[in-house]
mmCIF file of C-alpha atoms in Angstrom:
data_model
loop_
_atom_site.group_PDB
_atom_site.id
_atom_site.type_symbol
_atom_site.label_atom_id
_atom_site.label_comp_id
_atom_site.label_asym_id
_atom_site.label_seq_id
_atom_site.Cartn_x
_atom_site.Cartn_y
_atom_site.Cartn_z
ATOM 1 C CA MET D 1 -0.426 -0.337 -0.003
ATOM 2 C CA SER D 2 3.104 2.549 0.809
ATOM 3 C CA ARG D 3 4.162 1.567 -2.829
ATOM 4 C CA THR D 4 0.903 1.942 -4.047
ATOM 5 C CA GLN D 5 0.145 5.519 -6.001
ATOM 6 C CA LYS D 6 -2.192 7.400 -5.098
ATOM 7 C CA ASN D 7 -4.606 8.220 -8.121
ATOM 8 C CA LYS D 8 -8.741 6.994 -9.122
ATOM 9 C CA ALA D 9 -7.177 4.322 -11.527
ATOM 10 C CA THR D 10 -5.166 2.680 -7.964
ATOM 11 C CA SER D 11 -8.598 3.488 -5.256
ATOM 12 C CA GLY D 12 -10.612 0.414 -6.339
ATOM 13 C CA HIS D 13 -6.983 -1.628 -5.633
ATOM 14 C CA LEU D 14 -6.394 0.148 -2.002
ATOM 15 C CA GLY D 15 -10.004 -0.056 -0.836
ATOM 16 C CA LEU D 16 -9.467 -3.945 -1.627
ATOM 17 C CA LEU D 17 -6.017 -3.988 0.326
ATOM 18 C CA LYS D 18 -7.511 -1.805 3.228
ATOM 19 C CA ALA D 19 -10.786 -4.359 3.422
ATOM 20 C CA LYS D 20 -8.280 -7.136 3.177
ATOM 21 C CA LEU D 21 -6.730 -6.220 6.147
ATOM 22 C CA ALA D 22 -9.205 -5.322 8.394
ATOM 23 C CA LYS D 23 -10.993 -8.621 7.886
ATOM 24 C CA LEU D 24 -7.559 -10.025 9.244
ATOM 25 C CA ARG D 25 -7.246 -7.832 12.292
ATOM 26 C CA ARG D 26 -10.368 -8.912 12.740
ATOM 27 C CA GLU D 27 -9.607 -12.519 12.848
ATOM 28 C CA LEU D 28 -6.714 -12.116 14.903
ATOM 29 C CA ILE D 29 -9.081 -10.398 17.925
ATOM 30 C CA THR D 30 -11.542 -12.877 17.366
ATOM 31 C CA PRO D 31 -10.586 -16.626 16.100
ATOM 32 C CA THR D 32 -12.826 -18.669 14.092
ATOM 33 C CA GLY D 33 -13.020 -22.148 13.621
ATOM 34 C CA GLY D 34 -11.887 -24.925 15.982
ATOM 35 C CA LYS D 35 -13.951 -26.105 19.027
ATOM 36 C CA GLY D 36 -15.295 -23.018 20.237
ATOM 37 C CA GLY D 37 -12.376 -23.110 22.614
ATOM 38 C CA ASP D 38 -11.545 -20.697 25.119
ATOM 39 C CA LYS D 39 -10.737 -17.053 23.782
ATOM 40 C CA GLY D 40 -8.043 -16.292 27.525
ATOM 41 C CA GLU D 41 -9.215 -15.622 30.605
ATOM 42 C CA GLY D 42 -10.688 -12.167 30.654
ATOM 43 C CA PHE D 43 -11.368 -9.574 33.646
ATOM 44 C CA ASP D 44 -15.126 -9.857 35.161
ATOM 45 C CA VAL D 45 -16.223 -6.503 36.231
ATOM 46 C CA PRO D 46 -19.648 -5.749 36.782
ATOM 47 C CA LYS D 47 -20.750 -2.746 35.651
ATOM 48 C CA THR D 48 -22.143 -0.704 38.663
ATOM 49 C CA GLY D 49 -22.714 3.265 38.913
ATOM 50 C CA GLU D 50 -23.638 5.930 36.210
ATOM 51 C CA ALA D 51 -21.022 4.945 33.907
ATOM 52 C CA ARG D 52 -17.862 3.192 33.486
ATOM 53 C CA ILE D 53 -14.552 4.952 32.921
ATOM 54 C CA GLY D 54 -11.183 3.033 31.664
ATOM 55 C CA LEU D 55 -8.052 3.621 33.043
ATOM 56 C CA ILE D 56 -4.958 3.081 30.411
ATOM 57 C CA GLY D 57 -1.845 3.323 29.899
ATOM 58 C CA PHE D 58 1.595 1.889 29.232
ATOM 59 C CA PRO D 59 3.180 0.546 32.659
ATOM 60 C CA SER D 60 4.702 3.051 35.073
ATOM 61 C CA VAL D 61 2.915 6.366 34.029
ATOM 62 C CA GLY D 62 0.724 6.556 37.394
ATOM 63 C CA LYS D 63 -2.515 5.158 36.965
ATOM 64 C CA SER D 64 -3.075 3.229 40.101
ATOM 65 C CA THR D 65 -1.777 6.474 42.200
ATOM 66 C CA LEU D 66 -4.155 8.543 40.493
ATOM 67 C CA MET D 67 -7.033 5.490 41.230
ATOM 68 C CA ASN D 68 -6.285 5.735 44.507
ATOM 69 C CA LYS D 69 -6.310 9.728 44.668
ATOM 70 C CA LEU D 70 -10.442 9.343 42.385
ATOM 71 C CA THR D 71 -11.857 6.900 44.513
ATOM 72 C CA GLY D 72 -10.334 6.120 47.758
ATOM 73 C CA THR D 73 -9.522 2.169 46.110
ATOM 74 C CA GLU D 74 -5.811 0.766 47.426
ATOM 75 C CA SER D 75 -4.297 -0.474 44.164
ATOM 76 C CA LEU D 76 -0.863 -0.950 44.665
ATOM 77 C CA ALA D 77 1.464 1.748 43.366
ATOM 78 C CA ALA D 78 4.877 1.192 42.508
ATOM 79 C CA ALA D 79 8.439 2.184 41.373
ATOM 80 C CA TYR D 80 8.875 -0.524 39.138
ATOM 81 C CA GLU D 81 6.301 -1.757 35.657
ATOM 82 C CA PHE D 82 3.872 -3.814 35.737
ATOM 83 C CA THR D 83 2.732 -3.309 39.424
ATOM 84 C CA THR D 84 -1.374 -3.855 38.002
ATOM 85 C CA LEU D 85 -1.533 -7.426 37.096
ATOM 86 C CA THR D 86 -5.539 -7.421 36.937
ATOM 87 C CA CYS D 87 -8.448 -5.297 36.838
ATOM 88 C CA ILE D 88 -9.242 -3.154 39.753
ATOM 89 C CA PRO D 89 -12.198 -1.386 40.307
ATOM 90 C CA GLY D 90 -12.997 1.999 42.318
ATOM 91 C CA VAL D 91 -16.119 4.432 42.170
ATOM 92 C CA ILE D 92 -15.753 7.955 42.179
ATOM 93 C CA ASN D 93 -18.350 10.285 43.583
ATOM 94 C CA TYR D 94 -18.891 13.425 41.885
ATOM 95 C CA MET D 95 -21.770 15.477 41.602
ATOM 96 C CA GLY D 96 -24.083 13.469 43.315
ATOM 97 C CA SER D 97 -23.525 10.059 41.120
ATOM 98 C CA LYS D 98 -21.229 7.070 41.216
ATOM 99 C CA LEU D 99 -19.275 6.661 38.138
ATOM 100 C CA GLN D 100 -17.010 3.439 38.331
ATOM 101 C CA LEU D 101 -13.174 3.428 37.756
ATOM 102 C CA LEU D 102 -11.103 0.855 36.286
ATOM 103 C CA ASP D 103 -7.654 0.334 36.691
ATOM 104 C CA LEU D 104 -6.579 -1.833 34.002
ATOM 105 C CA PRO D 105 -2.852 -3.118 33.480
ATOM 106 C CA GLY D 106 -0.503 -1.568 31.768
ATOM 107 C CA ILE D 107 -0.753 -2.186 28.442
ATOM 108 C CA ILE D 108 2.567 -2.614 25.691
ATOM 109 C CA GLU D 109 2.542 -2.186 21.956
ATOM 110 C CA GLY D 110 1.285 -5.244 20.134
ATOM 111 C CA ALA D 111 -1.721 -5.421 23.023
ATOM 112 C CA LYS D 112 -4.360 -5.880 20.341
ATOM 113 C CA ASP D 113 -2.525 -9.048 19.340
ATOM 114 C CA GLY D 114 -2.379 -11.001 22.465
ATOM 115 C CA LYS D 115 0.847 -9.376 24.208
ATOM 116 C CA GLY D 116 0.848 -8.921 28.143
ATOM 117 C CA ARG D 117 -3.154 -9.940 27.992
ATOM 118 C CA GLY D 118 -3.614 -6.835 25.617
ATOM 119 C CA ARG D 119 -6.885 -8.730 24.593
ATOM 120 C CA GLN D 120 -8.092 -8.231 27.342
ATOM 121 C CA VAL D 121 -7.088 -5.305 29.126
ATOM 122 C CA ILE D 122 -9.008 -3.325 25.447
ATOM 123 C CA ALA D 123 -11.860 -5.798 26.369
ATOM 124 C CA VAL D 124 -12.960 -4.493 28.834
ATOM 125 C CA ALA D 125 -12.181 -1.020 27.240
ATOM 126 C CA ARG D 126 -14.690 -1.801 24.388
ATOM 127 C CA SER D 127 -17.292 -1.506 27.125
ATOM 128 C CA CYS D 128 -16.444 1.796 28.896
ATOM 129 C CA ASN D 129 -17.932 5.171 28.055
ATOM 130 C CA LEU D 130 -14.986 6.974 28.814
ATOM 131 C CA ILE D 131 -11.807 5.947 28.156
ATOM 132 C CA MET D 132 -8.384 7.989 30.271
ATOM 133 C CA ILE D 133 -4.907 7.463 28.224
ATOM 134 C CA THR D 134 -2.707 8.229 30.758
ATOM 135 C CA LEU D 135 0.640 9.874 30.111
ATOM 136 C CA ASP D 136 4.006 10.540 31.316
ATOM 137 C CA ALA D 137 4.741 14.245 30.828
ATOM 138 C CA SER D 138 8.399 13.244 30.908
ATOM 139 C CA LYS D 139 8.827 10.544 28.364
ATOM 140 C CA PRO D 140 8.287 10.496 24.955
ATOM 141 C CA ALA D 141 5.176 11.988 23.299
ATOM 142 C CA VAL D 142 4.626 9.245 20.533
ATOM 143 C CA HIS D 143 3.154 7.020 23.768
ATOM 144 C CA LYS D 144 -0.028 8.557 22.662
ATOM 145 C CA ARG D 145 0.257 7.739 18.933
ATOM 146 C CA LEU D 146 0.763 4.680 19.685
ATOM 147 C CA ILE D 147 -2.214 3.563 22.797
ATOM 148 C CA GLU D 148 -4.446 5.003 20.183
ATOM 149 C CA HIS D 149 -3.159 2.627 17.448
ATOM 150 C CA GLU D 150 -3.364 -0.361 19.896
ATOM 151 C CA LEU D 151 -7.282 0.787 20.447
ATOM 152 C CA GLU D 152 -8.065 1.055 17.027
ATOM 153 C CA GLY D 153 -6.371 -2.375 16.313
ATOM 154 C CA PHE D 154 -9.568 -3.492 18.131
ATOM 155 C CA GLY D 155 -12.235 -1.557 16.576
ATOM 156 C CA ILE D 156 -12.499 1.333 19.072
ATOM 157 C CA ARG D 157 -12.735 4.493 17.647
ATOM 158 C CA LEU D 158 -11.812 7.745 19.947
ATOM 159 C CA ASN D 159 -13.210 10.690 19.857
ATOM 160 C CA LYS D 160 -14.972 9.607 16.708
ATOM 161 C CA GLU D 161 -18.937 10.189 15.482
ATOM 162 C CA PRO D 162 -20.180 6.664 13.688
ATOM 163 C CA PRO D 163 -19.924 7.501 9.817
ATOM 164 C CA THR D 164 -23.414 9.037 8.645
ATOM 165 C CA LEU D 165 -23.116 6.872 5.409
ATOM 166 C CA ILE D 166 -25.671 4.840 4.547
ATOM 167 C CA PHE D 167 -25.092 1.005 4.177
ATOM 168 C CA ARG D 168 -28.337 -1.523 2.914
ATOM 169 C CA ARG D 169 -28.448 -4.686 1.871
ATOM 170 C CA LYS D 170 -30.738 -5.441 -0.807
ATOM 171 C CA ASP D 171 -31.760 -8.686 -3.006
ATOM 172 C CA ARG D 172 -30.514 -7.879 -6.595
ATOM 173 C CA GLY D 173 -29.339 -5.299 -8.119
ATOM 174 C CA GLY D 174 -25.963 -4.710 -7.997
ATOM 175 C CA ILE D 175 -23.420 -2.395 -5.863
ATOM 176 C CA THR D 176 -25.023 0.834 -6.586
ATOM 177 C CA PHE D 177 -23.738 3.884 -5.039
ATOM 178 C CA SER D 178 -24.461 7.515 -4.947
ATOM 179 C CA SER D 179 -22.927 10.712 -3.522
ATOM 180 C CA SER D 180 -24.592 14.375 -2.613
ATOM 181 C CA VAL D 181 -21.484 15.545 -1.788
ATOM 182 C CA GLN D 182 -17.835 15.477 -3.631
ATOM 183 C CA THR D 183 -15.605 12.565 -1.913
ATOM 184 C CA SER D 184 -12.399 10.885 -2.089
ATOM 185 C CA LEU D 185 -14.456 7.669 -1.933
ATOM 186 C CA THR D 186 -15.004 5.760 -5.672
ATOM 187 C CA ALA D 187 -17.784 3.777 -7.164
ATOM 188 C CA GLU D 188 -14.336 1.588 -8.039
ATOM 189 C CA SER D 189 -13.135 0.898 -4.360
ATOM 190 C CA VAL D 190 -16.337 0.577 -2.207
ATOM 191 C CA ARG D 191 -16.855 -2.112 -5.769
ATOM 192 C CA ALA D 192 -13.639 -3.754 -4.584
ATOM 193 C CA ILE D 193 -14.935 -3.813 -0.696
ATOM 194 C CA CYS D 194 -17.894 -4.608 -1.224
ATOM 195 C CA ALA D 195 -16.581 -7.739 -2.666
ATOM 196 C CA GLU D 196 -14.165 -8.878 -0.585
ATOM 197 C CA TYR D 197 -17.097 -8.778 2.175
ATOM 198 C CA LYS D 198 -18.359 -10.957 -0.407
ATOM 199 C CA VAL D 199 -21.633 -8.055 -0.529
ATOM 200 C CA HIS D 200 -22.349 -8.570 -4.040
ATOM 201 C CA ASN D 201 -25.933 -5.737 -3.806
ATOM 202 C CA ALA D 202 -26.091 -3.094 -1.717
ATOM 203 C CA ASP D 203 -27.122 0.460 -1.611
ATOM 204 C CA VAL D 204 -24.231 2.585 -0.589
ATOM 205 C CA ILE D 205 -25.288 6.407 0.072
ATOM 206 C CA LEU D 206 -22.713 9.671 1.232
ATOM 207 C CA ARG D 207 -23.560 11.997 2.963
ATOM 208 C CA GLU D 208 -20.793 13.574 4.289
ATOM 209 C CA GLU D 209 -16.814 13.017 2.597
ATOM 210 C CA THR D 210 -15.916 9.549 3.442
ATOM 211 C CA THR D 211 -12.907 7.478 3.480
ATOM 212 C CA GLU D 212 -12.897 3.842 2.616
ATOM 213 C CA ASP D 213 -11.086 2.748 6.463
ATOM 214 C CA GLU D 214 -14.922 4.418 7.556
ATOM 215 C CA LEU D 215 -17.001 2.360 4.447
ATOM 216 C CA ILE D 216 -15.074 -0.668 6.156
ATOM 217 C CA ASP D 217 -16.185 0.163 9.268
ATOM 218 C CA VAL D 218 -19.849 0.736 8.250
ATOM 219 C CA ILE D 219 -19.471 -2.912 6.792
ATOM 220 C CA GLU D 220 -17.527 -4.400 9.305
ATOM 221 C CA GLY D 221 -20.200 -3.273 12.008
ATOM 222 C CA ASN D 222 -18.081 -4.014 15.470
ATOM 223 C CA ARG D 223 -16.574 -0.987 15.929
ATOM 224 C CA ILE D 224 -16.843 1.266 18.800
ATOM 225 C CA TYR D 225 -17.554 4.822 19.413
ATOM 226 C CA ILE D 226 -16.013 6.270 22.474
ATOM 227 C CA PRO D 227 -14.732 9.216 23.573
ATOM 228 C CA ALA D 228 -11.367 10.097 25.454
ATOM 229 C CA LEU D 229 -9.621 12.238 27.699
ATOM 230 C CA TYR D 230 -5.881 12.520 27.612
ATOM 231 C CA ILE D 231 -3.963 12.683 31.054
ATOM 232 C CA VAL D 232 -0.742 14.031 31.218
ATOM 233 C CA ASN D 233 0.379 13.040 34.901
ATOM 234 C CA LYS D 234 4.068 14.353 36.183
ATOM 235 C CA ILE D 235 4.126 17.664 35.059
ATOM 236 C CA ASP D 236 5.299 18.789 38.110
ATOM 237 C CA ALA D 237 8.548 17.141 35.965
ATOM 238 C CA ILE D 238 8.547 19.345 33.159
ATOM 239 C CA THR D 239 8.959 22.704 32.474
ATOM 240 C CA MET D 240 6.024 26.090 32.223
ATOM 241 C CA GLU D 241 6.745 25.791 28.273
ATOM 242 C CA GLU D 242 5.926 22.450 27.570
ATOM 243 C CA LEU D 243 2.947 22.581 30.187
ATOM 244 C CA GLU D 244 1.207 25.151 27.976
ATOM 245 C CA LEU D 245 2.067 23.782 25.206
ATOM 246 C CA TYR D 246 -0.459 20.377 26.845
ATOM 247 C CA ASP D 247 -2.711 23.103 28.227
ATOM 248 C CA ARG D 248 -3.294 24.378 24.253
ATOM 249 C CA LEU D 249 -5.020 20.921 23.172
ATOM 250 C CA PRO D 250 -7.921 19.535 22.766
ATOM 251 C CA HIS D 251 -8.762 16.770 24.785
ATOM 252 C CA TYR D 252 -6.166 17.018 27.380
ATOM 253 C CA VAL D 253 -5.462 16.975 31.091
ATOM 254 C CA PRO D 254 -2.612 17.793 32.072
ATOM 255 C CA ILE D 255 -1.841 16.789 36.423
ATOM 256 C CA SER D 256 0.078 15.740 38.694
ATOM 257 C CA SER D 257 -1.162 12.542 40.989
ATOM 258 C CA GLY D 258 1.787 12.465 43.206
ATOM 259 C CA LEU D 259 0.614 16.159 44.165
ATOM 260 C CA ASP D 260 -2.832 16.749 43.977
ATOM 261 C CA TRP D 261 -2.206 19.168 40.877
ATOM 262 C CA ASN D 262 -5.580 19.456 38.885
ATOM 263 C CA LEU D 263 -7.786 16.384 39.651
ATOM 264 C CA ASP D 264 -10.587 18.529 40.475
ATOM 265 C CA GLY D 265 -10.005 19.911 36.769
ATOM 266 C CA LEU D 266 -9.627 16.256 35.773
ATOM 267 C CA LEU D 267 -13.579 15.763 37.766
ATOM 268 C CA GLU D 268 -15.547 18.509 35.820
ATOM 269 C CA GLU D 269 -13.624 17.666 32.686
ATOM 270 C CA ILE D 270 -14.694 13.646 32.906
ATOM 271 C CA TRP D 271 -18.141 14.579 33.824
ATOM 272 C CA SER D 272 -18.943 17.221 30.854
ATOM 273 C CA ARG D 273 -17.558 14.251 28.691
ATOM 274 C CA LEU D 274 -20.061 11.577 30.238
ATOM 275 C CA ASN D 275 -22.390 13.958 29.689
ATOM 276 C CA LEU D 276 -25.021 13.361 32.123
ATOM 277 C CA ILE D 277 -27.616 15.630 34.360
ATOM 278 C CA ARG D 278 -28.863 15.652 36.980
ATOM 279 C CA VAL D 279 -32.650 15.902 37.871
ATOM 280 C CA TYR D 280 -34.166 15.396 41.840
ATOM 281 C CA THR D 281 -37.554 13.963 42.752
ATOM 282 C CA LYS D 282 -39.778 15.993 44.469
ATOM 283 C CA PRO D 283 -42.444 14.074 46.615
ATOM 284 C CA LYS D 284 -46.012 15.773 46.833
ATOM 285 C CA GLY D 285 -45.972 18.404 49.968
ATOM 286 C CA GLN D 286 -42.154 17.876 50.446
ATOM 287 C CA ILE D 287 -39.412 18.869 49.659
ATOM 288 C CA PRO D 288 -37.129 17.893 46.854
ATOM 289 C CA ASP D 289 -34.382 15.626 47.719
ATOM 290 C CA TYR D 290 -31.991 17.555 46.493
ATOM 291 C CA GLY D 291 -29.329 14.660 47.832
ATOM 292 C CA ALA D 292 -29.869 11.453 45.778
ATOM 293 C CA PRO D 293 -30.363 13.057 42.321
ATOM 294 C CA VAL D 294 -31.215 10.553 39.002
ATOM 295 C CA ILE D 295 -28.471 10.847 36.985
ATOM 296 C CA LEU D 296 -29.619 10.605 32.988
ATOM 297 C CA ARG D 297 -27.755 10.422 29.783
ATOM 298 C CA ASN D 298 -28.142 13.732 28.142
ATOM 299 C CA ASP D 299 -29.754 12.034 24.558
ATOM 300 C CA GLU D 300 -32.696 12.639 22.642
ATOM 301 C CA ARG D 301 -34.150 9.056 23.677
ATOM 302 C CA HIS D 302 -32.451 9.160 28.096
ATOM 303 C CA THR D 303 -34.319 12.749 28.681
ATOM 304 C CA THR D 304 -37.304 12.163 29.017
ATOM 305 C CA ILE D 305 -39.745 11.926 31.610
ATOM 306 C CA GLU D 306 -40.619 7.805 30.347
ATOM 307 C CA ALA D 307 -36.923 7.211 30.635
ATOM 308 C CA PHE D 308 -36.707 9.219 33.598
ATOM 309 C CA CYS D 309 -39.773 7.613 35.672
ATOM 310 C CA ASN D 310 -38.049 4.240 33.798
ATOM 311 C CA LYS D 311 -34.820 4.488 35.990
ATOM 312 C CA LEU D 312 -36.901 5.252 38.951
ATOM 313 C CA HIS D 313 -39.215 2.263 38.316
ATOM 314 C CA LYS D 314 -40.148 0.734 35.609
ATOM 315 C CA ALA D 315 -43.935 -0.264 37.178
ATOM 316 C CA ILE D 316 -44.265 3.818 37.538
ATOM 317 C CA ILE D 317 -45.276 4.836 33.756
ATOM 318 C CA ARG D 318 -48.299 1.756 33.786
ATOM 319 C CA GLU D 319 -49.870 4.300 36.495
ATOM 320 C CA PHE D 320 -48.427 7.861 35.068
ATOM 321 C CA LYS D 321 -50.939 10.658 34.391
ATOM 322 C CA TYR D 322 -48.891 13.592 34.395
ATOM 323 C CA ALA D 323 -45.266 15.708 35.879
ATOM 324 C CA LEU D 324 -44.944 18.819 37.566
ATOM 325 C CA VAL D 325 -41.418 20.729 36.341
ATOM 326 C CA TRP D 326 -39.355 23.175 37.887
ATOM 327 C CA GLY D 327 -36.637 24.260 35.842
ATOM 328 C CA ILE D 328 -34.669 25.222 32.884
ATOM 329 C CA SER D 329 -36.744 22.951 30.740
ATOM 330 C CA VAL D 330 -40.234 24.536 30.888
ATOM 331 C CA LYS D 331 -41.268 27.874 30.911
ATOM 332 C CA PHE D 332 -43.073 28.722 33.555
ATOM 333 C CA ASN D 333 -42.669 26.618 37.552
ATOM 334 C CA PRO D 334 -44.344 24.028 37.755
ATOM 335 C CA GLN D 335 -45.316 23.645 34.722
ATOM 336 C CA LYS D 336 -47.788 20.899 33.779
ATOM 337 C CA VAL D 337 -45.901 17.976 31.389
ATOM 338 C CA GLY D 338 -46.414 14.999 29.985
ATOM 339 C CA ARG D 339 -44.029 11.910 29.410
ATOM 340 C CA GLU D 340 -42.381 12.859 25.444
ATOM 341 C CA HIS D 341 -41.040 16.069 27.526
ATOM 342 C CA LYS D 342 -36.918 16.699 27.792
ATOM 343 C CA LEU D 343 -35.252 17.294 31.002
ATOM 344 C CA ARG D 344 -32.523 19.242 31.850
ATOM 345 C CA ASP D 345 -29.615 19.299 33.742
ATOM 346 C CA GLU D 346 -30.752 20.574 37.888
ATOM 347 C CA ASP D 347 -34.752 20.153 37.038
ATOM 348 C CA VAL D 348 -36.954 19.428 39.822
ATOM 349 C CA VAL D 349 -39.572 16.421 38.538
ATOM 350 C CA GLN D 350 -42.541 15.347 41.037
ATOM 351 C CA ILE D 351 -44.643 12.287 39.142
ATOM 352 C CA VAL D 352 -48.246 12.580 39.984
ATOM 353 C CA LYS D 353 -50.097 9.010 39.000
ATOM 354 C CA LYS D 354 -54.112 7.918 37.306
#
């Protein structure tokens, strides 16, 4: 691929090679054939709390120290590499919510291929709502790219949105390709990629600039899109000029876990990236319960009154009549709303039953 000149004549050939590579990587991760067999010992950690956060990084970057400071959990921390050999869970109590933090063993280059229990580490990362990639400020910045490469090889896409292209299989008619924008993806490369996956009849419709890799991701269908934060630890070992440079980069949070520097800023950034809201309950004739908010994911589907009721108990919605809401989601306080009303952060809700 590196020796092939990129132009319209070679686009189909390059697309075919990329599809072959993606298939081979998938077979490395999840071997097929045999007698079912054992896929290897994993980390069986039950999911608790409102969200799951994974701490990933190379050995000896300060993950365990950070875990101890944020959660109070005793994760063994020492000056030698590979101190943590299994997954250690802890809980961050923040904004009235409980966030599960997982201290994962340090990964090494080649983790996606099984080196250093890498597959188990990255498999747990796929189940997280947020990944915190921990970097040592005194070590080369290339470590960030190496970790991203290992995670991408396991089907994890960091700080990316799923492609907007439409890929629809059909019974007959061949491969139909159409695009409403100018794109580098050609009909020839689309057909070559589809042929590699033995897809001979499908509609491929592009709505924005799309690459071969994004088309392969859609066809594979097993990609996970997860937000990520880059935690630059041990900033006490670098100069102010280097620190200012890190501070300008997106998704970066400079800290020193050993000296408790900027841990409050890290917690604020975690809360912002998880995209959660707090909704308070108000029993009839009583003041709102500000001590135990109901935590909802801030999207179209999870912020409705119906989702709020289901979070409390699934039987409530069957007896639901209307709700009274105080807060910024309504025009006046209180306002009577139905089950489709969208809630906002720090709203107060009183449910009225039939």
